[in-house]
Amino acid sequence: MSDTPEARLAAEGFDLPDPPKPAGLYVPVVRVGDLLHLSGHISTTKGRLGDGLDVADGQRAARQATLALLATVRRELGSLDKVARVVKAVGFVASTPDFDDQPQVMNGCSSMLITAFGEAGRSARSAVGVAALPLGVAVEIEAIFEAMS
C-alpha cells in the first residue's frame, strides 16, 4: 500500500480534480475546531437511478462526487495526509420511487474513502433517495472530516 491517501487513490486510477467552485451563496467547507463540514458536492453524471442509470452507474457518480469532496479537503488542509478520519458521509441519490439501492450507490463513496484513509475512512453514513438534484445530477454527497490537530 502506498504512503499517502492521494498515492493510494492514484494506484486505483483516481486523480483529484480541481476543487469545485460554489454554485450559490455558500462556502464549500466550514472548519469548526478540528471538524471540516463540507457542503454537498455533486457528480458529473446526470440522470436518475432506476430510470436509465443502474447501481454501477450510481457508484461511479458517487466516486465522482467523493473526488470533488476530497479536492476541497486537500485545498482546505493543504494535504489529505492531515485527515485524522472521516466522521460522516450523507449521500443524496436521484432515483425513481421504486429504486431502493441507495446504500449500494453510496458504497462507491465509502469504498473510495476506505481506499484513501484505511479504517479512518470508514464513517457513519446515510443514503437518501430524492426525486431530483441540482443540475440534474445523479448523486450529491456532503461529509464531515476530522483534521489532525
Coordinates of N, CA, C and O in Angstrom, one line a residue:
M1 N 0.8 -1.2 0.0 CA 0.0 0.0 0.0 C 0.9 1.2 0.0 O 1.9 1.3 0.7
S2 N 0.5 2.3 -0.8 CA 1.3 3.5 -0.9 C 1.2 4.3 0.4 O 0.3 4.1 1.2
D3 N 2.1 5.3 0.5 CA 2.2 6.0 1.8 C 1.2 7.1 2.0 O 0.9 7.4 3.1
T4 N 0.6 7.7 1.0 CA -0.3 8.8 1.2 C -1.7 8.5 0.6 O -1.9 7.6 -0.3
P5 N -2.7 9.2 1.1 CA -4.1 8.9 0.6 C -4.1 9.2 -1.0 O -4.7 8.4 -1.7
E6 N -3.5 10.2 -1.4 CA -3.5 10.5 -2.9 C -2.8 9.4 -3.7 O -3.3 9.1 -4.7
A7 N -1.7 8.9 -3.1 CA -1.0 7.8 -3.8 C -1.8 6.6 -3.9 O -1.9 5.9 -4.9
R8 N -2.6 6.3 -2.8 CA -3.4 5.1 -2.8 C -4.6 5.2 -3.8 O -4.9 4.3 -4.5
L9 N -5.1 6.5 -3.9 CA -6.2 6.7 -4.9 C -5.6 6.6 -6.3 O -6.2 6.0 -7.1
A10 N -4.4 7.2 -6.5 CA -3.8 7.1 -7.8 C -3.5 5.7 -8.2 O -3.7 5.3 -9.4
A11 N -3.1 4.8 -7.3 CA -2.9 3.4 -7.6 C -4.1 2.7 -8.0 O -4.0 1.7 -8.7
E12 N -5.3 3.2 -7.7 CA -6.6 2.7 -8.1 C -7.1 3.4 -9.3 O -8.2 3.1 -9.8
G13 N -6.3 4.3 -9.9 CA -6.7 5.0 -11.1 C -7.5 6.3 -10.9 O -8.1 6.8 -11.8
F14 N -7.5 6.8 -9.7 CA -8.3 8.1 -9.4 C -7.3 9.2 -9.1 O -6.4 9.1 -8.3
D15 N -7.6 10.3 -9.8 CA -6.9 11.6 -9.6 C -7.8 12.6 -9.1 O -9.0 12.7 -9.6
L16 N -7.4 13.5 -8.2 CA -8.3 14.5 -7.7 C -8.4 15.6 -8.7 O -7.4 16.1 -9.3
P17 N -9.6 16.1 -8.9 CA -9.9 17.2 -9.8 C -9.5 18.5 -9.1 O -9.2 18.5 -7.9
D18 N -9.6 19.6 -9.8 CA -9.6 20.9 -9.1 C -10.8 21.0 -8.2 O -11.9 20.5 -8.6
P19 N -10.7 21.7 -7.1 CA -11.9 21.8 -6.2 C -13.0 22.6 -6.9 O -12.7 23.6 -7.6
P20 N -14.3 22.2 -6.8 CA -15.3 22.9 -7.5 C -15.6 24.2 -6.8 O -15.3 24.4 -5.6
K21 N -16.1 25.2 -7.6 CA -16.4 26.5 -7.1 C -17.9 26.4 -6.7 O -18.7 25.8 -7.3
P22 N -18.2 27.2 -5.6 CA -19.6 27.2 -5.2 C -20.6 27.7 -6.3 O -20.2 28.6 -7.1
A23 N -21.7 27.1 -6.4 CA -22.7 27.5 -7.4 C -23.8 28.4 -6.8 O -24.8 28.6 -7.4
G24 N -23.6 28.8 -5.6 CA -24.6 29.6 -4.9 C -24.0 30.4 -3.8 O -22.8 30.6 -3.7
L25 N -24.8 30.9 -2.9 CA -24.4 31.7 -1.8 C -24.0 30.8 -0.6 O -24.7 30.8 0.5
Y26 N -22.9 30.1 -0.7 CA -22.4 29.2 0.4 C -21.0 29.0 0.2 O -20.4 29.4 -0.8
V27 N -20.3 28.4 1.2 CA -18.9 28.1 1.1 C -18.8 26.6 1.0 O -19.6 25.9 1.5
P28 N -17.8 26.1 0.3 CA -17.6 24.6 0.2 C -17.3 23.9 1.5 O -17.6 22.7 1.6
V29 N -16.7 24.6 2.4 CA -16.3 23.9 3.7 C -16.3 25.0 4.8 O -15.9 26.1 4.6
V30 N -16.7 24.6 6.0 CA -16.6 25.4 7.2 C -15.9 24.6 8.2 O -16.2 23.4 8.5
R31 N -14.8 25.2 8.7 CA -14.0 24.5 9.7 C -14.4 25.0 11.1 O -14.4 26.2 11.4
V32 N -14.7 24.0 12.0 CA -15.1 24.3 13.4 C -14.2 23.5 14.2 O -14.3 22.2 14.3
G33 N -13.1 24.1 14.8 CA -12.2 23.3 15.6 C -11.4 22.4 14.6 O -10.9 22.8 13.6
D34 N -11.5 21.1 14.9 CA -10.8 20.1 14.1 C -11.8 19.5 13.1 O -11.4 18.5 12.3
L35 N -13.0 19.9 13.0 CA -14.0 19.3 12.1 C -14.2 20.2 10.9 O -14.3 21.4 11.0
L36 N -14.2 19.5 9.7 CA -14.5 20.2 8.5 C -15.9 19.7 8.0 O -16.1 18.5 7.8
H37 N -16.8 20.7 7.9 CA -18.2 20.4 7.5 C -18.2 20.8 6.0 O -18.1 22.0 5.7
L38 N -18.3 19.8 5.1 CA -18.3 20.0 3.7 C -19.8 20.1 3.2 O -20.6 19.3 3.5
S39 N -20.0 21.2 2.3 CA -21.2 21.3 1.6 C -21.4 20.2 0.7 O -20.4 19.4 0.4
G40 N -22.6 20.0 0.1 CA -22.8 19.0 -0.9 C -22.0 19.2 -2.1 O -21.8 20.3 -2.6
H41 N -21.3 18.1 -2.6 CA -20.5 18.1 -3.8 C -21.2 17.1 -4.7 O -21.7 16.1 -4.3
I42 N -21.4 17.5 -6.0 CA -22.2 16.8 -6.9 C -21.3 16.0 -7.9 O -20.1 16.3 -8.2
S43 N -21.9 15.0 -8.5 CA -21.3 14.2 -9.6 C -21.4 14.9 -10.9 O -22.2 15.9 -11.0
T44 N -20.7 14.4 -11.9 CA -20.9 15.0 -13.2 C -21.9 14.1 -14.0 O -22.5 14.6 -15.0
T45 N -22.2 12.9 -13.5 CA -23.2 12.0 -14.1 C -24.6 12.6 -13.9 O -24.9 13.0 -12.8
K46 N -25.3 12.7 -14.9 CA -26.7 13.2 -14.8 C -27.7 12.1 -15.0 O -27.4 11.0 -15.6
G47 N -28.9 12.3 -14.4 CA -30.0 11.3 -14.6 C -30.4 10.8 -13.2 O -30.0 11.3 -12.2
R48 N -31.3 9.7 -13.3 CA -31.9 9.2 -12.1 C -31.6 7.7 -12.0 O -31.8 7.0 -13.1
L49 N -31.3 7.2 -10.9 CA -31.2 5.7 -10.7 C -32.6 5.1 -10.8 O -33.6 5.6 -10.3
G50 N -32.6 4.0 -11.6 CA -33.9 3.3 -11.8 C -34.6 3.9 -13.1 O -35.6 3.3 -13.5
D51 N -34.0 4.9 -13.7 CA -34.5 5.5 -15.0 C -33.4 5.7 -15.9 O -33.0 6.9 -16.1
G52 N -32.8 4.7 -16.4 CA -31.6 4.8 -17.3 C -30.3 4.6 -16.6 O -29.3 4.4 -17.3
L53 N -30.2 4.7 -15.3 CA -29.0 4.5 -14.6 C -29.1 3.3 -13.6 O -30.2 3.2 -13.0
D54 N -28.1 2.5 -13.6 CA -28.2 1.3 -12.7 C -27.2 1.6 -11.5 O -26.6 2.6 -11.4
V55 N -27.1 0.6 -10.6 CA -26.3 0.7 -9.4 C -24.8 1.0 -9.8 O -24.2 1.9 -9.1
A56 N -24.3 0.4 -10.8 CA -22.9 0.6 -11.2 C -22.7 2.0 -11.6 O -21.7 2.7 -11.3
D57 N -23.7 2.6 -12.4 CA -23.6 4.0 -12.8 C -23.6 4.9 -11.6 O -22.9 5.9 -11.5
G58 N -24.5 4.6 -10.6 CA -24.6 5.4 -9.4 C -23.3 5.3 -8.6 O -22.9 6.3 -8.0
Q59 N -22.7 4.2 -8.5 CA -21.4 4.1 -7.8 C -20.4 4.9 -8.4 O -19.6 5.6 -7.7
R60 N -20.3 5.0 -9.8 CA -19.4 5.8 -10.5 C -19.7 7.3 -10.2 O -18.8 8.1 -9.9
A61 N -21.0 7.7 -10.1 CA -21.3 9.0 -9.8 C -20.9 9.4 -8.4 O -20.5 10.5 -8.1
A62 N -21.1 8.4 -7.4 CA -20.7 8.7 -6.0 C -19.2 8.8 -5.9 O -18.7 9.7 -5.2
R63 N -18.5 8.1 -6.7 CA -17.0 8.3 -6.7 C -16.6 9.7 -7.2 O -15.7 10.3 -6.7
Q64 N -17.3 10.1 -8.3 CA -17.0 11.5 -8.8 C -17.3 12.5 -7.8 O -16.4 13.4 -7.6
A65 N -18.4 12.4 -7.1 CA -18.7 13.4 -6.0 C -17.7 13.3 -4.9 O -17.3 14.3 -4.3
T66 N -17.3 12.1 -4.6 CA -16.3 11.9 -3.5 C -14.9 12.5 -3.9 O -14.3 13.2 -3.0
L67 N -14.5 12.4 -5.1 CA -13.3 13.0 -5.5 C -13.4 14.5 -5.4 O -12.4 15.2 -5.0
A68 N -14.5 15.1 -5.7 CA -14.7 16.5 -5.6 C -14.6 16.9 -4.1 O -14.0 17.9 -3.7
L69 N -15.2 16.1 -3.2 CA -15.1 16.4 -1.7 C -13.6 16.4 -1.3 O -13.2 17.2 -0.6
L70 N -12.9 15.3 -1.8 CA -11.5 15.2 -1.4 C -10.7 16.3 -1.9 O -9.7 16.8 -1.2
A71 N -11.0 16.9 -3.1 CA -10.3 18.0 -3.6 C -10.5 19.2 -2.7 O -9.5 20.0 -2.5
T72 N -11.7 19.4 -2.2 CA -12.0 20.5 -1.3 C -11.2 20.3 0.0 O -10.7 21.3 0.5
V73 N -11.2 19.1 0.5 CA -10.5 18.9 1.8 C -9.0 19.2 1.6 O -8.3 19.8 2.4
R74 N -8.4 18.7 0.4 CA -7.0 19.0 0.2 C -6.7 20.5 0.1 O -5.7 20.9 0.7
R75 N -7.6 21.2 -0.5 CA -7.4 22.7 -0.6 C -7.4 23.3 0.8 O -6.6 24.2 1.1
E76 N -8.4 22.8 1.6 CA -8.5 23.4 3.0 C -7.3 23.1 3.9 O -6.9 23.9 4.6
L77 N -6.9 21.8 3.8 CA -5.8 21.4 4.7 C -4.4 21.4 4.1 O -3.5 21.3 4.9
G78 N -4.3 21.6 2.8 CA -3.0 21.6 2.2 C -2.6 20.2 1.8 O -1.7 20.0 0.9
S79 N -3.1 19.1 2.4 CA -2.8 17.7 2.1 C -3.8 16.8 2.7 O -4.3 17.1 3.8
L80 N -4.1 15.7 2.0 CA -5.0 14.7 2.6 C -4.4 14.0 3.7 O -5.0 13.3 4.5
D81 N -3.0 14.1 3.8 CA -2.3 13.5 4.9 C -2.8 14.0 6.3 O -2.5 13.4 7.3
K82 N -3.4 15.2 6.3 CA -3.8 15.9 7.5 C -5.2 15.5 8.0 O -5.7 16.0 8.9
V83 N -5.8 14.5 7.3 CA -7.1 14.0 7.7 C -6.9 12.9 8.8 O -6.2 11.9 8.6
A84 N -7.6 13.1 9.9 CA -7.5 12.1 11.0 C -8.5 11.0 10.8 O -8.2 9.9 11.0
R85 N -9.7 11.4 10.3 CA -10.7 10.4 10.0 C -11.9 11.1 9.3 O -12.1 12.3 9.3
V86 N -12.7 10.2 8.6 CA -13.9 10.6 8.0 C -15.0 10.3 9.1 O -15.1 9.2 9.6
V87 N -15.7 11.4 9.5 CA -16.7 11.2 10.6 C -18.1 10.7 10.0 O -18.7 9.8 10.5
K88 N -18.5 11.4 8.9 CA -19.8 11.1 8.4 C -19.9 11.5 6.9 O -19.4 12.5 6.5
A89 N -20.6 10.7 6.1 CA -21.0 11.0 4.7 C -22.5 10.8 4.6 O -23.1 9.9 5.0
V90 N -23.1 11.8 3.9 CA -24.5 11.8 3.6 C -24.7 11.9 2.1 O -24.2 12.8 1.5
G91 N -25.3 10.9 1.5 CA -25.5 10.8 0.1 C -26.9 11.0 -0.3 O -27.8 10.4 0.3
F92 N -27.1 11.8 -1.3 CA -28.5 12.0 -1.9 C -28.4 11.5 -3.3 O -27.6 11.8 -4.1
V93 N -29.3 10.5 -3.5 CA -29.3 9.8 -4.8 C -30.6 10.1 -5.5 O -31.7 9.8 -5.1
A94 N -30.5 10.7 -6.7 CA -31.7 11.0 -7.5 C -32.2 9.6 -8.0 O -31.4 8.9 -8.7
S95 N -33.4 9.3 -7.7 CA -33.9 8.0 -8.0 C -35.4 7.9 -8.2 O -36.1 8.8 -7.7
T96 N -35.8 6.9 -8.9 CA -37.3 6.7 -9.1 C -37.9 6.2 -7.8 O -37.1 5.7 -6.9
P97 N -39.2 6.3 -7.6 CA -39.8 5.9 -6.4 C -39.6 4.4 -6.0 O -39.5 4.0 -4.9
D98 N -39.4 3.5 -7.1 CA -39.2 2.1 -6.8 C -37.8 1.7 -6.7 O -37.5 0.5 -6.4
F99 N -36.8 2.6 -6.8 CA -35.4 2.3 -6.7 C -35.1 2.3 -5.2 O -35.3 3.3 -4.5
D100 N -34.5 1.2 -4.7 CA -34.2 1.2 -3.2 C -32.8 0.7 -2.9 O -32.5 0.3 -1.8
D101 N -31.9 0.9 -3.9 CA -30.5 0.5 -3.6 C -29.6 1.7 -3.4 O -28.4 1.7 -3.7
Q102 N -30.1 2.8 -2.8 CA -29.3 3.9 -2.5 C -28.1 3.5 -1.6 O -27.0 4.1 -1.9
P103 N -28.2 2.6 -0.6 CA -27.0 2.3 0.1 C -25.9 1.6 -0.8 O -24.7 1.9 -0.5
Q104 N -26.3 0.9 -1.8 CA -25.3 0.3 -2.7 C -24.6 1.4 -3.5 O -23.4 1.3 -3.8
V105 N -25.4 2.4 -3.9 CA -24.8 3.5 -4.6 C -23.8 4.2 -3.8 O -22.6 4.5 -4.2
M106 N -24.1 4.4 -2.5 CA -23.2 5.1 -1.6 C -21.9 4.3 -1.3 O -20.9 4.8 -0.8
N107 N -22.0 3.0 -1.6 CA -20.7 2.2 -1.4 C -19.6 2.7 -2.3 O -18.5 2.5 -2.0
G108 N -20.0 3.3 -3.4 CA -19.0 3.9 -4.3 C -18.2 5.0 -3.5 O -17.0 5.1 -3.7
C109 N -18.9 5.8 -2.7 CA -18.2 6.8 -1.9 C -17.4 6.1 -0.8 O -16.2 6.4 -0.6
S110 N -18.1 5.2 0.0 CA -17.4 4.6 1.1 C -16.2 3.8 0.8 O -15.1 3.9 1.4
S111 N -16.2 3.1 -0.3 CA -15.0 2.3 -0.7 C -13.9 3.2 -1.1 O -12.7 2.9 -0.8
M112 N -14.2 4.4 -1.7 CA -13.1 5.3 -2.0 C -12.5 5.9 -0.8 O -11.3 6.1 -0.7
L113 N -13.3 6.3 0.2 CA -12.8 6.8 1.4 C -11.9 5.8 2.2 O -10.9 6.2 2.8
I114 N -12.3 4.6 2.2 CA -11.6 3.5 2.8 C -10.3 3.3 2.1 O -9.2 3.1 2.7
T115 N -10.3 3.3 0.7 CA -9.1 3.2 -0.1 C -8.1 4.3 0.3 O -6.9 4.1 0.5
A116 N -8.6 5.5 0.4 CA -7.7 6.7 0.8 C -7.2 6.7 2.2 O -6.0 6.9 2.4
F117 N -8.1 6.3 3.1 CA -7.7 6.5 4.6 C -7.7 5.3 5.4 O -7.5 5.3 6.6
G118 N -7.9 4.1 4.8 CA -8.0 2.9 5.5 C -9.2 2.9 6.5 O -10.2 3.5 6.2
E119 N -9.0 2.3 7.7 CA -10.1 2.3 8.6 C -10.6 3.6 9.0 O -11.8 3.8 9.4
A120 N -9.7 4.6 9.0 CA -10.1 6.0 9.3 C -11.1 6.6 8.3 O -11.8 7.6 8.5
G121 N -11.3 5.9 7.1 CA -12.2 6.3 6.1 C -13.6 5.7 6.3 O -14.5 6.0 5.6
R122 N -13.7 4.7 7.2 CA -15.0 4.0 7.4 C -15.8 4.9 8.4 O -15.4 5.1 9.5
S123 N -16.9 5.5 7.8 CA -17.6 6.5 8.6 C -19.0 6.1 8.9 O -19.6 5.2 8.3
A124 N -19.7 6.9 9.7 CA -21.1 6.9 9.8 C -21.6 7.4 8.4 O -20.9 8.1 7.7
R125 N -22.8 6.9 8.0 CA -23.3 7.2 6.7 C -24.8 7.2 6.6 O -25.5 6.4 7.3
S126 N -25.3 8.0 5.7 CA -26.7 8.0 5.3 C -26.8 8.0 3.8 O -26.0 8.6 3.1
A127 N -27.8 7.3 3.3 CA -28.1 7.3 1.8 C -29.6 7.5 1.6 O -30.4 6.8 2.1
V128 N -29.9 8.6 1.0 CA -31.2 9.1 0.9 C -31.6 9.2 -0.6 O -30.9 9.8 -1.4
G129 N -32.8 8.6 -0.9 CA -33.3 8.8 -2.3 C -34.1 10.1 -2.4 O -34.9 10.4 -1.5
V130 N -33.9 10.8 -3.5 CA -34.6 12.1 -3.7 C -35.1 12.1 -5.2 O -34.6 11.4 -6.0
A131 N -36.1 12.9 -5.4 CA -36.7 13.0 -6.7 C -35.8 13.7 -7.7 O -35.8 13.3 -8.9
A132 N -35.1 14.7 -7.3 CA -34.2 15.4 -8.2 C -33.1 16.1 -7.4 O -33.3 16.4 -6.2
L133 N -32.0 16.4 -8.1 CA -30.9 17.1 -7.5 C -30.5 18.3 -8.4 O -30.9 18.3 -9.6
P134 N -29.7 19.2 -7.9 CA -29.3 20.4 -8.7 C -28.6 20.0 -10.0 O -27.9 19.0 -10.1
L135 N -28.9 20.7 -11.0 CA -28.4 20.5 -12.4 C -28.6 19.1 -13.0 O -28.0 18.7 -13.9
G136 N -29.6 18.4 -12.4 CA -30.0 17.1 -12.9 C -29.0 16.0 -12.7 O -29.0 14.9 -13.3
V137 N -28.1 16.2 -11.7 CA -27.1 15.2 -11.4 C -27.7 14.0 -10.7 O -28.7 14.1 -10.1
A138 N -26.9 12.9 -10.7 CA -27.4 11.6 -10.1 C -27.1 11.6 -8.6 O -27.9 10.9 -7.8
V139 N -26.0 12.1 -8.1 CA -25.6 12.0 -6.7 C -25.0 13.3 -6.2 O -24.3 14.0 -6.9
E140 N -25.4 13.6 -5.0 CA -24.7 14.7 -4.2 C -24.3 14.1 -2.9 O -25.1 13.4 -2.2
I141 N -23.1 14.5 -2.4 CA -22.6 14.0 -1.1 C -22.1 15.1 -0.3 O -21.3 16.0 -0.8
E142 N -22.5 15.1 1.0 CA -21.9 16.1 1.9 C -21.2 15.2 3.0 O -21.5 14.0 3.1
A143 N -20.2 15.8 3.7 CA -19.4 15.0 4.6 C -18.9 15.8 5.8 O -18.8 17.1 5.7
I144 N -18.4 15.1 6.8 CA -17.7 15.7 7.9 C -16.4 15.0 8.1 O -16.4 13.7 8.1
F145 N -15.3 15.7 8.0 CA -14.0 15.1 8.2 C -13.4 15.7 9.5 O -13.6 16.9 9.8
E146 N -12.5 14.9 10.2 CA -11.8 15.4 11.3 C -10.3 15.6 10.8 O -9.7 14.7 10.2
A147 N -9.8 16.8 11.1 CA -8.4 17.1 10.7 C -7.5 16.8 11.9 O -8.0 16.9 13.1
M148 N -6.3 16.5 11.6 CA -5.3 16.3 12.7 C -5.1 17.6 13.4 O -5.0 18.6 12.8
S149 N -4.9 17.5 14.7 CA -4.6 18.7 15.5 C -3.2 19.2 15.3 O -2.3 18.5 15.0

